[in-house]
Short mmCIF file of N, CA and C in Angstrom, two decimals:
data_model
loop_
_atom_site.label_atom_id
_atom_site.label_comp_id
_atom_site.label_asym_id
_atom_site.label_seq_id
_atom_site.Cartn_x
_atom_site.Cartn_y
_atom_site.Cartn_z
N UNK A 181 101.12 261.76 -163.15
CA UNK A 181 100.22 260.67 -162.83
C UNK A 181 99.09 261.18 -161.94
N UNK A 182 99.46 261.97 -160.93
CA UNK A 182 98.43 262.48 -160.03
C UNK A 182 97.48 263.42 -160.75
N UNK A 183 98.03 264.24 -161.63
CA UNK A 183 97.20 265.18 -162.36
C UNK A 183 96.21 264.44 -163.25
N UNK A 184 96.65 263.36 -163.85
CA UNK A 184 95.75 262.56 -164.68
C UNK A 184 94.61 261.99 -163.84
N UNK A 185 94.92 261.59 -162.62
CA UNK A 185 93.88 261.08 -161.72
C UNK A 185 92.86 262.14 -161.37
N UNK A 186 93.34 263.37 -161.15
CA UNK A 186 92.41 264.46 -160.85
C UNK A 186 91.52 264.77 -162.05
N UNK A 187 92.09 264.75 -163.25
CA UNK A 187 91.29 264.97 -164.45
C UNK A 187 90.25 263.86 -164.61
N UNK A 188 90.63 262.64 -164.31
CA UNK A 188 89.69 261.52 -164.42
C UNK A 188 88.55 261.69 -163.42
N UNK A 189 88.88 262.11 -162.21
CA UNK A 189 87.83 262.34 -161.22
C UNK A 189 86.91 263.48 -161.65
N UNK A 190 87.49 264.50 -162.24
CA UNK A 190 86.68 265.63 -162.70
C UNK A 190 85.69 265.19 -163.78
N UNK A 191 86.15 264.36 -164.72
CA UNK A 191 85.25 263.85 -165.76
C UNK A 191 84.19 262.95 -165.16
N UNK A 192 84.59 262.16 -164.18
CA UNK A 192 83.62 261.28 -163.51
C UNK A 192 82.55 262.10 -162.81
N UNK A 193 82.94 263.20 -162.18
CA UNK A 193 81.98 264.06 -161.50
C UNK A 193 81.02 264.70 -162.49
N UNK A 194 81.53 265.07 -163.68
CA UNK A 194 80.64 265.67 -164.67
C UNK A 194 79.61 264.67 -165.18
N UNK A 195 80.02 263.43 -165.31
CA UNK A 195 79.12 262.40 -165.86
C UNK A 195 78.19 261.78 -164.83
N UNK A 196 78.48 261.94 -163.54
CA UNK A 196 77.69 261.30 -162.48
C UNK A 196 77.30 262.32 -161.41
N UNK A 197 76.21 263.06 -161.66
CA UNK A 197 75.81 264.08 -160.68
C UNK A 197 75.55 263.51 -159.29
N UNK A 198 75.12 262.27 -159.20
CA UNK A 198 74.85 261.66 -157.89
C UNK A 198 76.11 261.44 -157.07
N UNK A 199 77.25 261.31 -157.72
CA UNK A 199 78.52 261.07 -157.02
C UNK A 199 79.39 262.33 -156.94
N UNK A 200 78.87 263.42 -157.47
CA UNK A 200 79.66 264.65 -157.57
C UNK A 200 80.20 265.11 -156.22
N UNK A 201 79.37 265.13 -155.18
CA UNK A 201 79.84 265.62 -153.87
C UNK A 201 80.89 264.69 -153.28
N UNK A 202 80.72 263.40 -153.46
CA UNK A 202 81.72 262.45 -152.96
C UNK A 202 83.06 262.68 -153.66
N UNK A 203 83.02 262.91 -154.95
CA UNK A 203 84.25 263.14 -155.71
C UNK A 203 84.91 264.44 -155.26
N UNK A 204 84.10 265.48 -155.05
CA UNK A 204 84.65 266.74 -154.54
C UNK A 204 85.30 266.52 -153.17
N UNK A 205 84.67 265.74 -152.33
CA UNK A 205 85.24 265.45 -151.00
C UNK A 205 86.57 264.72 -151.12
N UNK A 206 86.67 263.78 -152.06
CA UNK A 206 87.92 263.03 -152.25
C UNK A 206 89.02 263.97 -152.75
N UNK A 207 88.68 264.84 -153.69
CA UNK A 207 89.68 265.78 -154.20
C UNK A 207 90.14 266.73 -153.10
N UNK A 208 89.20 267.24 -152.31
CA UNK A 208 89.56 268.15 -151.22
C UNK A 208 90.43 267.45 -150.17
N UNK A 209 90.10 266.20 -149.87
CA UNK A 209 90.91 265.45 -148.90
C UNK A 209 92.33 265.26 -149.43
N UNK A 210 92.44 265.00 -150.71
CA UNK A 210 93.77 264.84 -151.31
C UNK A 210 94.56 266.14 -151.21
N UNK A 211 93.89 267.25 -151.50
CA UNK A 211 94.58 268.55 -151.45
C UNK A 211 95.00 268.93 -150.03
N UNK A 212 94.29 268.43 -149.03
CA UNK A 212 94.65 268.75 -147.65
C UNK A 212 95.77 267.85 -147.10
N UNK A 213 96.11 266.80 -147.82
CA UNK A 213 97.17 265.90 -147.34
C UNK A 213 98.50 266.64 -147.29
N UNK A 214 99.32 266.33 -146.28
CA UNK A 214 100.63 267.00 -146.22
C UNK A 214 101.49 266.60 -147.41
N UNK A 215 102.28 267.54 -147.84
CA UNK A 215 103.16 267.31 -149.00
C UNK A 215 104.60 267.27 -148.52
N UNK A 216 105.28 266.22 -148.85
CA UNK A 216 106.70 266.11 -148.55
C UNK A 216 107.44 266.10 -149.88
N UNK A 217 108.20 267.16 -150.15
CA UNK A 217 108.91 267.18 -151.44
C UNK A 217 109.94 266.07 -151.51
N UNK A 218 110.21 265.56 -152.71
CA UNK A 218 111.21 264.50 -152.84
C UNK A 218 112.60 265.02 -152.49
N UNK A 219 113.45 264.09 -152.09
CA UNK A 219 114.83 264.45 -151.76
C UNK A 219 115.53 264.93 -153.03
N UNK A 220 116.32 265.97 -152.93
CA UNK A 220 117.04 266.41 -154.14
C UNK A 220 118.04 265.36 -154.59
N UNK A 221 118.23 265.31 -155.88
CA UNK A 221 119.19 264.35 -156.44
C UNK A 221 120.59 264.74 -156.00
N UNK A 222 121.44 263.77 -155.74
CA UNK A 222 122.81 264.12 -155.34
C UNK A 222 123.52 264.85 -156.47
N UNK A 223 124.39 265.72 -156.08
CA UNK A 223 125.16 266.49 -157.07
C UNK A 223 126.01 265.54 -157.88
N UNK A 224 126.10 265.75 -159.17
CA UNK A 224 126.92 264.86 -159.99
C UNK A 224 128.39 264.96 -159.60
N UNK A 225 129.05 263.82 -159.61
CA UNK A 225 130.47 263.76 -159.27
C UNK A 225 131.21 263.29 -160.52
N UNK A 226 131.72 264.22 -161.32
CA UNK A 226 132.36 263.82 -162.58
C UNK A 226 133.52 262.86 -162.39
N UNK A 227 134.28 263.02 -161.33
CA UNK A 227 135.43 262.12 -161.11
C UNK A 227 134.95 260.69 -160.86
N UNK A 228 133.92 260.54 -160.04
CA UNK A 228 133.38 259.20 -159.76
C UNK A 228 132.81 258.60 -161.04
N UNK A 229 132.07 259.41 -161.84
CA UNK A 229 131.50 258.92 -163.08
C UNK A 229 132.60 258.50 -164.06
N UNK A 230 133.66 259.29 -164.14
CA UNK A 230 134.78 258.97 -165.03
C UNK A 230 135.45 257.68 -164.61
N UNK A 231 135.66 257.54 -163.30
CA UNK A 231 136.30 256.32 -162.78
C UNK A 231 135.45 255.08 -163.08
N UNK A 232 134.15 255.21 -162.88
CA UNK A 232 133.27 254.07 -163.15
C UNK A 232 133.27 253.72 -164.64
N UNK A 233 133.25 254.73 -165.51
CA UNK A 233 133.27 254.47 -166.95
C UNK A 233 134.57 253.80 -167.36
N UNK A 234 135.68 254.25 -166.79
CA UNK A 234 136.97 253.63 -167.12
C UNK A 234 137.03 252.18 -166.63
N UNK A 235 136.45 251.92 -165.48
CA UNK A 235 136.44 250.55 -164.93
C UNK A 235 135.66 249.63 -165.86
N UNK A 236 134.50 250.09 -166.33
CA UNK A 236 133.69 249.28 -167.25
C UNK A 236 134.43 249.05 -168.56
N UNK A 237 135.04 250.11 -169.09
CA UNK A 237 135.77 249.99 -170.34
C UNK A 237 136.94 249.02 -170.20
N UNK A 238 137.63 249.07 -169.07
CA UNK A 238 138.75 248.16 -168.83
C UNK A 238 138.27 246.71 -168.80
N UNK A 239 137.14 246.44 -168.14
CA UNK A 239 136.61 245.07 -168.08
C UNK A 239 136.23 244.58 -169.47
N UNK A 240 135.61 245.44 -170.26
CA UNK A 240 135.23 245.04 -171.62
C UNK A 240 136.46 244.76 -172.47
N UNK A 241 137.45 245.61 -172.35
CA UNK A 241 138.69 245.43 -173.11
C UNK A 241 139.36 244.11 -172.74
N UNK A 242 139.47 243.85 -171.43
CA UNK A 242 140.12 242.62 -170.98
C UNK A 242 139.34 241.40 -171.43
N UNK A 243 138.01 241.49 -171.39
CA UNK A 243 137.19 240.36 -171.83
C UNK A 243 137.38 240.14 -173.33
N UNK A 244 137.42 241.22 -174.10
CA UNK A 244 137.60 241.09 -175.55
C UNK A 244 138.97 240.49 -175.87
N UNK A 245 140.00 240.91 -175.15
CA UNK A 245 141.34 240.38 -175.39
C UNK A 245 141.41 238.90 -175.05
N UNK A 246 140.67 238.48 -174.02
CA UNK A 246 140.68 237.08 -173.61
C UNK A 246 139.72 236.25 -174.46
N UNK A 247 138.90 236.91 -175.29
CA UNK A 247 137.97 236.19 -176.15
C UNK A 247 136.76 235.64 -175.42
N UNK A 248 136.38 236.28 -174.34
CA UNK A 248 135.21 235.85 -173.59
C UNK A 248 134.18 236.97 -173.59
N UNK A 249 132.94 236.61 -173.24
CA UNK A 249 131.88 237.62 -173.17
C UNK A 249 132.16 238.54 -171.99
N UNK A 250 131.87 239.83 -172.13
CA UNK A 250 132.08 240.75 -171.01
C UNK A 250 131.14 240.42 -169.86
N UNK A 251 131.55 240.72 -168.63
CA UNK A 251 130.68 240.45 -167.46
C UNK A 251 129.37 241.22 -167.57
N UNK A 252 128.34 240.71 -166.92
CA UNK A 252 127.05 241.39 -166.90
C UNK A 252 127.21 242.78 -166.33
N UNK A 253 126.53 243.77 -166.94
CA UNK A 253 126.58 245.14 -166.45
C UNK A 253 127.85 245.87 -166.86
N UNK A 254 128.68 245.25 -167.63
CA UNK A 254 129.92 245.90 -168.04
C UNK A 254 129.91 246.21 -169.51
#
C-alpha cells in the first residue's frame, strides 16, 4: 500500500512541475520517519490448534445429533 502511494506521488510529480519540490519534500519526510517493525507472529502451537479444532467438531457433531443448527463460529 505504501509503495503504491509513493508511485502515485512520483507520477504526480512528473505531471505537475510546479508541485514537484513539495512532493519530493513529502517523500523525503516519509523516508525520515522512524520505522518500527511489526511484532512477529506468535509461534504456531499445534496442540492448541488441534484442541480448538476438536472442540468445534464436537459442537457441530452434538448439534447435528440434536437436530439443531450449530452455534455461530462452530
